[in-house]
Amino acid sequence: MFVLSSSFARVLALAGMSLAFLLPASAADASAPLRTHASAKGKFIGAALATGPLSNETSYRNIAATEFSQVTAENAMKWDATEPNQGQFNFSGADAIVNFATQNNQQVHGHTLVWHNQTPNWVQGLGASAMRTAMQNHISQVVGRYANNATVVSWDVVNEIFDDNGNWRTSFWYNTLGQSFVADAFRAARAADPNARLCINDYNVEGINSKSTAMYNLVSNLRRDGVPVDCVGFQGHLAIQYGFPNDLQQNLQRFADLGVQVRITELDIRMQMPRNATKDATQATYYRNVVNACLAVTACAGVTIWGFTDKHSWVPDTFQGEGAALIYDENYQAKPAYNAVHDALAGGTTTDPTPPTTPGTPAASNVTSNSAALTWAASTDSGGSGLAGYNVYREQGATDTLLGQSTTNSTTLTGLSPNTQYQVYVRARDGAGNLSANSPLATFSTLSGPGGGACSATGTVQTQWSTGYVVQPVTVTNTGTSAITGWTVTFTLPAGHTLAGSWNADVTVSGQTVTAKNAGYNGSLAPNASTTFGFQVSRPNGNTQTPSGYTCA
Ligand code: XIL
């Protein structure tokens, strides 16, 4: 009897499982907002909100209200907004965000109490004792204001305290107070609101690397010492051209194993402009991977996107030539990234835990200066969701780049750099997003040659005086169809002019001919991407000439 009912239940479970995969989502499901699906999974889905569009754009308000269950103030709770002068608090922007969230049944994550940016000069100039007191008072006032407000549930207590190597950032906080400001800040926050969840937050800590390991060790030590750190925030400012941190889930899990909650706090996934369908698809995959990583880690509370529309995003102002990092375009139309987040959150509860088999070694053929064809032995998938396709990666140590995707067991890689050795491998993916193990590596070298690596250079005279001038920027643009790994700009100085200095290029002068080659860090340009350099020239008093043109090769 026992055997019979147990096998019957298994038959039902299996039937339910395959039905869940075969049936398209119902119309209601498909149109349900992100927050509905997130709640069903016990997670939040959030967005950072800006007070300007929140007060004057209906589309912004409507999407913010319906799609998200959690809100972070993009700027309104930072120190420069809340305490611009010592002891003078202004909560107008913060309250606007909190009230909006309350009306829409959303949670607010307070961001951020102690940071080296967006903190007024009066704080930065204080001596140690006064700075510690000011920090404790700020935390007590800001956290205290919302301590009895059920909408505000958590805080970023300290933000970005490490540099990229995992050393302590030598901010004014650290330089004045040493490491102790971190424990003091957490203790002050706990005192101000014993029920709020208190987080440490940083960027470039999504994968396992020296910075995330420094954070891991600090959190472990603080908790050992009884400092109330409840949560770790992984900002998640990603870019499709730098590859996906494939160990995100593993990294979240190692923090979770310390006993803290984890969360993705500032997700955006930028690309080099202009946008196109291929980049959108890669971006969608990255969004899906982040959501899936959070879904797979029980202690991950949710994912907050840093904004939601490309109309209002910090990315184009911060990363030159990059943008389109969010899930709606600038006209509030959902992008493939929205569907990816939606589908990941809506994914069946009967998930497919089995990745596809490992693909065969890729074989390269038809290698040119900027492209190569690859074929490999196909994978199979037995987990139920079915083989969805393949990702093709370049092996580069810690941060492998995704070179392309295909739905069949072959692809043509484009946009490769000339005269470059590539080591590539393939991973199969299934309908549930599981990735197979890496195939063995294939090695090939692209040919040298023209390869479409054309470039252009234009110079702007920034300032001039009677005996000299500064040309800044000289903008170097890859006008070709494939990536370039170096550039050389030549120009002629008018007679009597001499070069006085230069920056962001390696410059040599022969007679009046100046040759500027890329520096080590700005030679690689994707198609349409630009970089800049500059130089200063001395000229005879009264002469008003400047170089007449720039040639790029
Ligand atoms: C950014 C905001 O998006 C911008 O509007 C502002 O000008 C600068 O700060 N890490 C953080 C966020 O913790 O507070 C930052 O937000 C983005 C990087």
Coordinates of C-alpha atoms and ligand atoms in Angstrom, one line a residue:
M1 CA 0.0 0.0 0.0
F2 CA 2.7 2.4 1.0
V3 CA 4.7 1.6 -2.1
L4 CA 1.6 2.1 -4.3
S5 CA 0.6 5.5 -3.0
S6 CA 4.2 6.8 -2.9
S7 CA 4.7 5.9 -6.6
F8 CA 1.3 7.3 -7.5
A9 CA 2.4 10.6 -5.9
R10 CA 5.5 10.5 -7.9
V11 CA 3.6 10.0 -11.1
L12 CA 1.4 13.0 -10.2
A13 CA 4.5 15.1 -9.4
L14 CA 6.1 14.1 -12.6
A15 CA 3.0 14.9 -14.6
G16 CA 2.7 18.3 -12.8
M17 CA 6.3 18.9 -13.6
S18 CA 6.0 18.3 -17.3
L19 CA 2.7 20.2 -17.5
A20 CA 4.4 23.2 -15.9
F21 CA 7.0 23.1 -18.6
L22 CA 4.7 22.5 -21.5
L23 CA 1.9 24.9 -20.8
P24 CA 2.4 28.5 -21.6
A25 CA 1.8 30.9 -18.7
S26 CA -1.8 31.9 -18.5
A27 CA -2.8 35.4 -19.7
A28 CA -3.2 36.5 -16.1
D29 CA 0.2 35.1 -15.2
A30 CA 1.9 36.6 -18.1
S31 CA 0.6 40.0 -17.5
A32 CA 1.0 39.9 -13.7
P33 CA 3.5 42.5 -12.4
L34 CA 7.0 41.6 -11.2
R35 CA 6.1 42.0 -7.6
T36 CA 3.3 39.4 -7.8
H37 CA 5.7 36.7 -9.0
A38 CA 8.4 37.8 -6.6
S39 CA 6.1 37.6 -3.6
A40 CA 5.1 34.1 -4.6
K41 CA 8.7 33.2 -4.3
G42 CA 9.1 35.0 -1.0
K43 CA 11.4 37.6 -2.4
F44 CA 11.1 41.4 -3.0
I45 CA 11.7 43.0 -6.4
G46 CA 12.7 46.7 -6.0
A47 CA 13.7 49.8 -7.7
A48 CA 15.6 52.9 -6.8
L49 CA 13.4 56.0 -7.2
A50 CA 14.3 59.6 -7.9
T51 CA 12.1 62.3 -6.3
G52 CA 11.9 64.4 -9.5
P53 CA 10.1 62.1 -11.9
L54 CA 8.2 60.6 -8.9
S55 CA 6.5 64.0 -8.4
N56 CA 6.0 64.9 -12.1
E57 CA 5.8 61.9 -14.4
T58 CA 2.7 59.8 -14.4
S59 CA 4.3 56.8 -16.3
Y60 CA 7.1 56.8 -13.8
R61 CA 4.7 56.7 -10.8
N62 CA 2.5 54.1 -12.3
I63 CA 5.3 51.6 -13.1
A64 CA 7.0 52.3 -9.8
A65 CA 3.7 51.6 -8.0
T66 CA 2.6 48.5 -9.8
E67 CA 5.7 46.5 -10.6
F68 CA 7.8 46.8 -7.5
S69 CA 7.4 45.6 -3.9
Q70 CA 10.4 47.5 -2.5
V71 CA 11.9 50.9 -2.9
T72 CA 15.3 52.5 -2.3
A73 CA 15.8 56.3 -2.4
E74 CA 18.3 56.9 -5.2
N75 CA 19.6 60.1 -3.5
A76 CA 16.9 61.4 -1.1
M77 CA 18.2 59.7 2.0
K78 CA 21.9 60.5 1.5
W79 CA 23.7 62.8 4.0
D80 CA 23.8 65.8 1.7
A81 CA 20.0 65.6 1.3
T82 CA 19.1 64.9 4.9
E83 CA 21.6 67.0 6.9
P84 CA 23.1 69.6 4.6
N85 CA 24.2 71.7 7.5
Q86 CA 25.1 70.4 10.9
G87 CA 22.1 69.7 13.0
Q88 CA 19.7 71.0 10.3
F89 CA 17.7 68.1 9.0
N90 CA 15.6 68.0 5.8
F91 CA 13.4 65.0 5.2
S92 CA 11.3 66.3 2.4
G93 CA 12.7 64.0 -0.3
A94 CA 13.0 61.1 2.0
D95 CA 9.4 61.5 3.2
A96 CA 8.1 61.7 -0.3
I97 CA 9.7 58.3 -1.1
V98 CA 8.5 56.7 2.2
N99 CA 4.9 58.1 1.7
F100 CA 4.8 56.8 -1.9
A101 CA 5.9 53.4 -0.7
T102 CA 3.4 53.3 2.1
Q103 CA 0.6 54.2 -0.3
N104 CA 1.6 51.3 -2.6
N105 CA 2.3 48.7 0.1
Q106 CA 6.0 48.7 -0.5
Q107 CA 9.0 48.3 1.8
V108 CA 11.7 51.0 1.9
H109 CA 15.4 50.2 2.2
G110 CA 17.2 53.3 3.6
H111 CA 20.3 54.3 1.6
T112 CA 22.8 55.3 2.9
L113 CA 24.0 56.5 6.3
V114 CA 27.8 56.6 6.1
W115 CA 29.5 57.0 2.7
H116 CA 32.5 59.0 1.4
N117 CA 30.3 60.5 -1.4
Q118 CA 27.5 62.9 -1.2
T119 CA 28.5 63.9 2.3
P120 CA 28.7 67.7 3.0
N121 CA 32.1 69.4 3.5
W122 CA 31.3 70.3 7.0
V123 CA 31.4 66.6 8.0
Q124 CA 34.7 66.0 6.1
G125 CA 36.4 68.8 7.9
L126 CA 35.7 67.7 11.4
G127 CA 38.3 66.3 13.8
A128 CA 38.1 62.7 15.1
S129 CA 36.0 63.3 18.2
A130 CA 33.6 65.7 16.5
M131 CA 33.3 63.5 13.4
R132 CA 32.3 60.4 15.5
T133 CA 29.7 62.4 17.4
A134 CA 28.3 63.9 14.1
M135 CA 28.1 60.4 12.6
Q136 CA 26.3 59.0 15.6
N137 CA 23.9 61.9 15.7
H138 CA 23.2 61.7 12.0
I139 CA 22.4 58.0 12.3
S140 CA 20.3 58.5 15.4
Q141 CA 18.2 61.3 13.7
V142 CA 17.8 59.7 10.3
V143 CA 17.1 56.1 11.4
G144 CA 15.2 57.4 14.4
R145 CA 12.8 59.4 12.2
Y146 CA 11.5 56.1 10.7
A147 CA 12.0 53.7 13.5
N148 CA 8.3 53.5 14.2
N149 CA 7.4 53.6 10.5
A150 CA 6.6 50.1 9.3
T151 CA 7.4 51.0 5.8
V152 CA 11.1 51.5 6.4
V153 CA 12.6 48.1 7.3
S154 CA 16.3 48.2 6.5
W155 CA 19.4 50.5 6.1
D156 CA 22.7 50.6 4.3
V157 CA 24.7 51.6 7.3
V158 CA 28.1 51.8 5.6
N159 CA 28.6 52.0 1.9
E160 CA 31.7 51.3 -0.3
I161 CA 34.3 51.1 2.5
F162 CA 36.8 49.0 0.4
D163 CA 38.9 49.9 -2.6
D164 CA 39.1 47.5 -5.6
N165 CA 41.9 45.5 -4.1
G166 CA 40.0 44.8 -0.9
N167 CA 42.0 47.3 1.2
W168 CA 40.2 49.8 3.3
R169 CA 39.2 52.8 1.2
T170 CA 41.3 55.8 2.5
S171 CA 38.2 57.9 2.8
F172 CA 37.9 60.8 5.2
W173 CA 36.0 58.5 7.5
Y174 CA 38.9 56.0 7.6
N175 CA 41.6 58.6 7.6
T176 CA 40.0 60.4 10.5
L177 CA 38.5 57.6 12.6
G178 CA 40.3 54.4 11.4
Q179 CA 38.3 51.1 11.0
S180 CA 36.3 51.8 14.2
F181 CA 33.8 54.0 12.4
V182 CA 32.1 50.9 10.9
A183 CA 31.3 49.2 14.2
D184 CA 30.3 52.5 15.7
A185 CA 27.9 53.2 12.9
F186 CA 26.2 49.8 13.1
R187 CA 25.9 50.2 16.9
A188 CA 24.3 53.6 16.5
A189 CA 21.9 52.3 13.9
R190 CA 20.8 49.4 16.1
A191 CA 20.3 51.8 19.0
A192 CA 18.1 54.1 16.8
D193 CA 15.9 51.3 15.5
P194 CA 16.4 47.8 17.2
N195 CA 14.1 46.3 14.6
A196 CA 15.7 47.5 11.4
R197 CA 17.8 45.2 9.3
L198 CA 21.3 46.7 9.0
C199 CA 23.4 46.2 5.9
I200 CA 26.9 46.8 4.6
N201 CA 26.9 47.5 0.9
D202 CA 29.5 47.6 -1.9
Y203 CA 30.2 47.2 -5.6
N204 CA 32.4 44.8 -7.5
V205 CA 31.8 42.2 -4.8
E206 CA 29.3 40.1 -6.9
G207 CA 31.9 37.4 -7.8
I208 CA 34.5 35.8 -5.5
N209 CA 37.4 38.1 -5.6
S210 CA 39.8 39.9 -3.3
K211 CA 37.3 42.6 -2.6
S212 CA 34.4 40.3 -1.8
T213 CA 36.7 38.2 0.3
A214 CA 37.8 41.3 2.3
M215 CA 34.1 42.0 2.9
Y216 CA 33.5 38.4 3.8
N217 CA 36.3 38.5 6.4
L218 CA 35.1 41.8 7.8
V219 CA 31.5 40.7 8.2
S220 CA 32.7 37.5 9.8
N221 CA 34.9 39.4 12.3
L222 CA 32.3 42.1 13.1
R223 CA 29.7 39.5 13.9
R224 CA 32.2 37.5 16.0
D225 CA 32.7 40.8 17.9
G226 CA 28.9 41.2 18.4
V227 CA 28.6 44.2 16.0
P228 CA 25.0 44.1 14.6
V229 CA 25.6 43.4 10.9
D230 CA 22.5 41.6 9.6
C231 CA 22.8 41.9 5.9
V232 CA 25.2 42.3 3.0
G233 CA 24.2 44.2 -0.1
F234 CA 25.8 43.4 -3.5
Q235 CA 25.3 46.5 -5.7
G236 CA 25.4 44.7 -9.0
H237 CA 26.5 47.5 -11.3
L238 CA 27.3 45.1 -14.2
A239 CA 28.3 45.7 -17.9
I240 CA 27.7 43.2 -20.7
Q241 CA 31.2 43.8 -22.1
Y242 CA 32.9 42.7 -18.9
G243 CA 31.3 39.3 -18.6
F244 CA 28.9 37.9 -16.0
P245 CA 30.2 36.9 -12.6
N246 CA 29.3 33.2 -12.9
D247 CA 30.1 32.5 -9.3
L248 CA 27.5 35.0 -8.0
Q249 CA 25.3 32.3 -6.5
Q250 CA 28.2 30.6 -4.9
N251 CA 29.4 34.0 -3.5
L252 CA 25.9 34.9 -2.1
Q253 CA 25.8 31.5 -0.5
R254 CA 29.1 31.8 1.3
F255 CA 27.9 35.1 2.9
A256 CA 24.6 33.5 3.7
D257 CA 26.5 30.7 5.5
L258 CA 27.8 33.4 7.9
G259 CA 24.3 33.9 9.0
V260 CA 23.5 37.2 7.3
Q261 CA 20.8 38.0 4.8
V262 CA 22.0 38.9 1.4
R263 CA 20.4 41.0 -1.3
I264 CA 21.2 42.6 -4.7
T265 CA 20.9 46.3 -4.0
E266 CA 21.6 48.4 -7.1
L267 CA 21.3 46.2 -10.1
D268 CA 21.9 47.7 -13.5
I269 CA 23.5 46.1 -16.6
R270 CA 25.0 48.7 -18.9
M271 CA 26.2 48.3 -22.5
Q272 CA 28.3 50.4 -24.9
M273 CA 26.0 52.5 -26.9
P274 CA 24.3 52.3 -29.3
R275 CA 21.9 49.6 -28.2
N276 CA 21.1 46.7 -30.5
A277 CA 19.1 43.5 -30.3
T278 CA 22.2 41.3 -29.6
K279 CA 23.2 43.5 -26.7
D280 CA 19.7 43.6 -25.4
A281 CA 19.6 39.8 -25.5
T282 CA 22.9 39.5 -23.6
Q283 CA 21.7 42.0 -21.1
A284 CA 18.4 40.0 -20.6
T285 CA 20.5 36.9 -19.9
Y286 CA 22.5 38.8 -17.2
Y287 CA 19.3 40.1 -15.6
R288 CA 17.9 36.5 -15.6
N289 CA 21.1 35.1 -14.1
V290 CA 21.1 37.6 -11.3
V291 CA 17.4 36.9 -10.4
N292 CA 18.0 33.2 -10.6
A293 CA 21.0 33.4 -8.3
C294 CA 18.9 35.2 -5.7
L295 CA 16.1 32.7 -6.1
A296 CA 18.5 29.9 -5.6
V297 CA 19.9 31.2 -2.3
T298 CA 17.3 31.0 0.5
A299 CA 18.9 33.9 2.5
C300 CA 18.7 36.2 -0.5
A301 CA 15.8 38.6 0.3
G302 CA 15.4 40.1 -3.2
V303 CA 16.7 42.2 -6.0
T304 CA 16.6 46.0 -6.3
I305 CA 17.2 47.5 -9.7
W306 CA 18.9 50.9 -9.7
G307 CA 16.0 52.8 -11.4
F308 CA 13.9 51.1 -14.0
T309 CA 13.7 53.3 -17.0
D310 CA 16.6 54.3 -19.2
K311 CA 15.1 57.8 -19.2
H312 CA 16.3 58.2 -15.6
S313 CA 19.6 56.4 -15.0
W314 CA 22.9 57.4 -13.6
V315 CA 24.8 55.3 -16.1
P316 CA 25.2 57.7 -19.1
D317 CA 26.4 60.4 -16.8
T318 CA 28.9 58.2 -15.1
F319 CA 30.3 55.8 -17.7
Q320 CA 31.2 57.5 -20.9
G321 CA 29.6 56.0 -24.0
E322 CA 27.6 53.5 -22.0
G323 CA 23.9 53.3 -21.2
A324 CA 20.6 51.5 -21.7
A325 CA 21.2 49.6 -18.4
L326 CA 17.6 49.2 -17.2
I327 CA 14.6 47.1 -17.9
Y328 CA 12.4 49.8 -19.6
D329 CA 13.6 52.0 -22.4
E330 CA 13.4 55.8 -22.2
N331 CA 9.8 55.7 -23.5
Y332 CA 8.8 53.4 -20.7
Q333 CA 8.5 50.4 -23.0
A334 CA 9.5 47.0 -21.5
K335 CA 12.8 45.7 -22.9
P336 CA 13.9 42.0 -23.2
A337 CA 15.5 42.5 -19.8
Y338 CA 12.1 43.1 -18.3
N339 CA 10.8 39.8 -19.7
A340 CA 13.9 38.0 -18.4
V341 CA 13.3 39.3 -14.9
H342 CA 9.6 38.6 -15.2
D343 CA 10.1 35.0 -16.5
A344 CA 12.8 34.2 -13.9
L345 CA 10.5 35.4 -11.1
A346 CA 7.5 33.6 -12.6
G347 CA 9.5 30.4 -13.2
G348 CA 7.7 27.2 -12.1
T349 CA 8.1 26.0 -8.6
T350 CA 8.9 22.6 -10.1
T351 CA 12.3 23.6 -11.3
D352 CA 14.7 21.7 -13.4
P353 CA 17.8 21.2 -11.3
T354 CA 19.7 19.2 -13.9
P355 CA 22.1 21.0 -16.2
P356 CA 22.6 19.8 -19.8
T357 CA 25.6 17.5 -20.6
T358 CA 28.9 19.1 -21.3
P359 CA 29.3 20.1 -25.0
G360 CA 32.2 18.8 -27.1
T361 CA 35.5 20.6 -27.8
P362 CA 34.7 23.5 -30.2
A363 CA 36.5 23.3 -33.5
A364 CA 37.4 26.7 -35.1
S365 CA 37.3 27.2 -38.9
N366 CA 37.2 30.1 -41.3
V367 CA 39.3 32.3 -39.0
T368 CA 39.7 35.9 -40.3
S369 CA 41.1 39.0 -38.6
N370 CA 37.8 39.6 -36.8
S371 CA 35.7 36.5 -36.9
A372 CA 35.8 32.7 -36.5
A373 CA 33.3 29.9 -37.0
L374 CA 32.9 27.3 -34.2
T375 CA 31.2 23.9 -34.1
W376 CA 31.0 21.4 -31.3
A377 CA 29.3 18.1 -30.4
A378 CA 25.8 18.9 -29.1
S379 CA 24.7 18.5 -25.5
T380 CA 21.6 16.7 -24.3
D381 CA 19.3 17.8 -21.4
S382 CA 17.4 15.3 -19.3
G383 CA 16.0 17.7 -16.6
G384 CA 12.7 18.4 -18.2
S385 CA 13.1 22.0 -19.3
G386 CA 14.9 21.1 -22.5
L387 CA 18.1 22.3 -24.2
A388 CA 17.7 26.0 -24.9
G389 CA 21.1 26.8 -26.6
Y390 CA 24.8 27.5 -25.9
N391 CA 26.9 30.3 -24.6
V392 CA 30.4 30.8 -26.0
Y393 CA 33.0 32.2 -23.6
R394 CA 36.5 33.5 -23.9
E395 CA 38.8 32.1 -21.1
Q396 CA 40.4 35.1 -19.4
G397 CA 41.1 33.9 -15.8
A398 CA 38.7 35.3 -13.3
T399 CA 36.3 37.3 -15.6
D400 CA 35.6 35.3 -18.7
T401 CA 33.7 37.2 -21.3
L402 CA 30.6 35.9 -23.1
L403 CA 31.5 36.1 -26.8
G404 CA 28.2 34.9 -28.2
Q405 CA 25.2 32.7 -28.0
S406 CA 23.5 30.3 -30.3
T407 CA 20.6 28.0 -30.4
T408 CA 22.4 25.3 -32.4
N409 CA 25.8 23.6 -31.9
S410 CA 27.7 26.0 -34.1
T411 CA 28.1 29.8 -34.2
T412 CA 30.2 32.5 -35.9
L413 CA 32.0 34.8 -33.5
T414 CA 32.3 38.3 -34.8
G415 CA 33.9 41.5 -33.5
L416 CA 37.2 39.7 -32.6
S417 CA 40.4 41.6 -32.4
P418 CA 43.0 41.1 -35.1
N419 CA 46.2 39.3 -34.5
T420 CA 45.0 37.9 -31.1
Q421 CA 45.0 34.5 -29.6
Y422 CA 41.6 33.3 -28.3
Q423 CA 40.9 30.4 -25.9
V424 CA 37.2 29.7 -26.0
Y425 CA 34.8 27.2 -24.5
V426 CA 31.1 26.5 -24.7
R427 CA 28.5 25.9 -22.1
A428 CA 25.0 24.5 -22.8
R429 CA 22.0 26.0 -21.2
D430 CA 18.5 24.6 -20.6
G431 CA 15.1 26.2 -20.4
A432 CA 15.4 26.7 -16.6
G433 CA 18.7 28.6 -17.0
N434 CA 21.0 25.8 -15.8
L435 CA 24.4 25.9 -17.4
S436 CA 26.5 22.8 -18.2
A437 CA 30.1 22.4 -17.2
N438 CA 32.6 24.1 -19.5
S439 CA 33.6 22.3 -22.7
P440 CA 37.3 21.7 -23.2
L441 CA 39.1 24.8 -24.6
A442 CA 39.7 25.5 -28.2
T443 CA 42.6 27.8 -29.2
F444 CA 42.9 29.9 -32.3
S445 CA 44.5 33.1 -33.4
T446 CA 42.9 35.8 -35.6
L447 CA 44.8 36.9 -38.6
S448 CA 46.4 40.3 -38.8
G449 CA 45.1 42.6 -41.5
P450 CA 42.8 45.4 -42.0
G451 CA 39.8 43.7 -40.4
G452 CA 37.7 46.8 -40.6
G453 CA 39.7 48.4 -37.7
A454 CA 39.3 52.0 -38.9
C455 CA 39.5 55.0 -36.6
S456 CA 39.0 58.7 -36.6
A457 CA 40.4 61.5 -34.5
T458 CA 39.1 65.1 -33.9
G459 CA 40.6 67.7 -31.7
T460 CA 39.1 70.6 -29.8
V461 CA 41.1 73.6 -28.6
Q462 CA 40.0 73.9 -25.0
T463 CA 41.8 77.0 -24.1
Q464 CA 44.5 79.3 -25.6
W465 CA 46.5 82.3 -24.7
S466 CA 49.1 84.4 -26.5
T467 CA 51.9 81.9 -26.2
G468 CA 50.2 78.6 -26.1
Y469 CA 47.1 76.4 -26.2
V470 CA 45.6 73.2 -24.8
V471 CA 43.9 70.7 -27.2
Q472 CA 41.5 68.6 -25.1
P473 CA 39.9 66.4 -25.9
V474 CA 41.3 64.7 -28.9
T475 CA 38.5 62.1 -29.4
V476 CA 39.6 58.8 -31.0
T477 CA 36.7 56.7 -32.3
N478 CA 36.7 53.2 -33.7
T479 CA 34.8 53.8 -36.9
G480 CA 35.3 50.2 -38.1
T481 CA 33.2 47.1 -37.6
S482 CA 35.5 45.2 -35.3
A483 CA 37.3 45.9 -32.0
I484 CA 40.7 47.5 -32.2
T485 CA 43.4 47.0 -29.6
G486 CA 45.5 50.1 -30.3
W487 CA 45.5 53.3 -32.3
T488 CA 48.0 55.9 -33.5
V489 CA 47.1 59.5 -34.1
T490 CA 49.4 61.8 -36.0
F491 CA 49.3 65.6 -36.5
T492 CA 51.5 68.4 -37.5
L493 CA 52.5 71.3 -35.3
P494 CA 52.6 74.7 -37.1
A495 CA 56.2 76.1 -37.5
G496 CA 57.7 77.4 -34.3
H497 CA 55.3 75.4 -32.1
T498 CA 56.7 73.0 -29.5
L499 CA 54.9 70.3 -27.5
A500 CA 54.8 71.2 -23.8
G501 CA 53.0 68.2 -22.4
S502 CA 50.5 65.5 -23.0
W503 CA 48.2 63.0 -21.2
N504 CA 46.4 59.7 -21.8
A505 CA 48.6 58.8 -24.8
D506 CA 52.3 57.9 -25.4
V507 CA 53.6 60.8 -27.5
T508 CA 56.7 61.2 -29.6
V509 CA 57.8 64.2 -31.6
S510 CA 59.9 64.2 -34.8
G511 CA 60.4 67.7 -36.3
Q512 CA 56.9 69.1 -36.3
T513 CA 55.2 65.7 -36.6
V514 CA 53.6 64.4 -33.4
T515 CA 52.8 60.7 -33.1
A516 CA 50.4 59.8 -30.2
K517 CA 49.9 56.2 -29.5
N518 CA 47.3 54.8 -27.1
A519 CA 48.4 54.4 -23.4
G520 CA 48.2 50.9 -21.9
Y521 CA 44.7 51.5 -20.6
N522 CA 42.9 53.1 -23.5
G523 CA 43.9 51.2 -26.7
S524 CA 41.0 48.8 -26.8
L525 CA 37.9 50.2 -28.4
A526 CA 34.8 48.3 -29.5
P527 CA 33.2 49.5 -32.7
N528 CA 31.8 53.0 -32.2
A529 CA 33.5 53.4 -28.9
S530 CA 35.7 56.4 -28.2
T531 CA 38.5 57.5 -25.9
T532 CA 40.3 60.8 -25.5
F533 CA 43.7 62.2 -24.9
G534 CA 45.1 65.8 -24.7
F535 CA 48.2 67.9 -25.1
Q536 CA 49.6 71.4 -24.5
V537 CA 51.7 73.4 -27.0
S538 CA 53.9 76.5 -26.7
R539 CA 53.9 78.9 -29.7
P540 CA 55.6 82.2 -30.6
N541 CA 53.9 85.2 -29.0
G542 CA 51.2 86.6 -31.3
N543 CA 50.9 83.5 -33.5
T544 CA 47.3 82.2 -33.4
Q545 CA 47.7 78.9 -35.3
T546 CA 46.7 75.5 -34.0
P547 CA 47.1 72.1 -35.7
S548 CA 44.8 71.8 -38.8
G549 CA 43.8 68.1 -38.5
Y550 CA 44.4 64.7 -37.0
T551 CA 45.0 61.4 -38.7
C552 CA 44.1 58.1 -37.0
A553 CA 45.5 54.7 -38.0
Ligands
XIL1 C1 24.3 57.4 -7.5 C2 23.0 58.0 -8.0 O1 22.3 57.1 -8.9 C3 23.3 59.3 -8.8 O2 22.0 59.9 -9.1 C4 24.1 60.2 -7.9 O3 24.4 61.4 -8.7 C5 25.4 59.5 -7.5 O4 25.0 58.3 -6.8 N1 26.7 53.4 -5.5 C6 25.7 53.8 -4.7 C7 24.7 54.7 -5.1 O5 25.7 53.3 -3.5 O6 24.3 55.6 -4.1 C8 25.1 55.5 -6.3 O7 24.0 56.3 -6.7 C9 25.6 54.6 -7.4 C10 26.8 53.8 -6.9

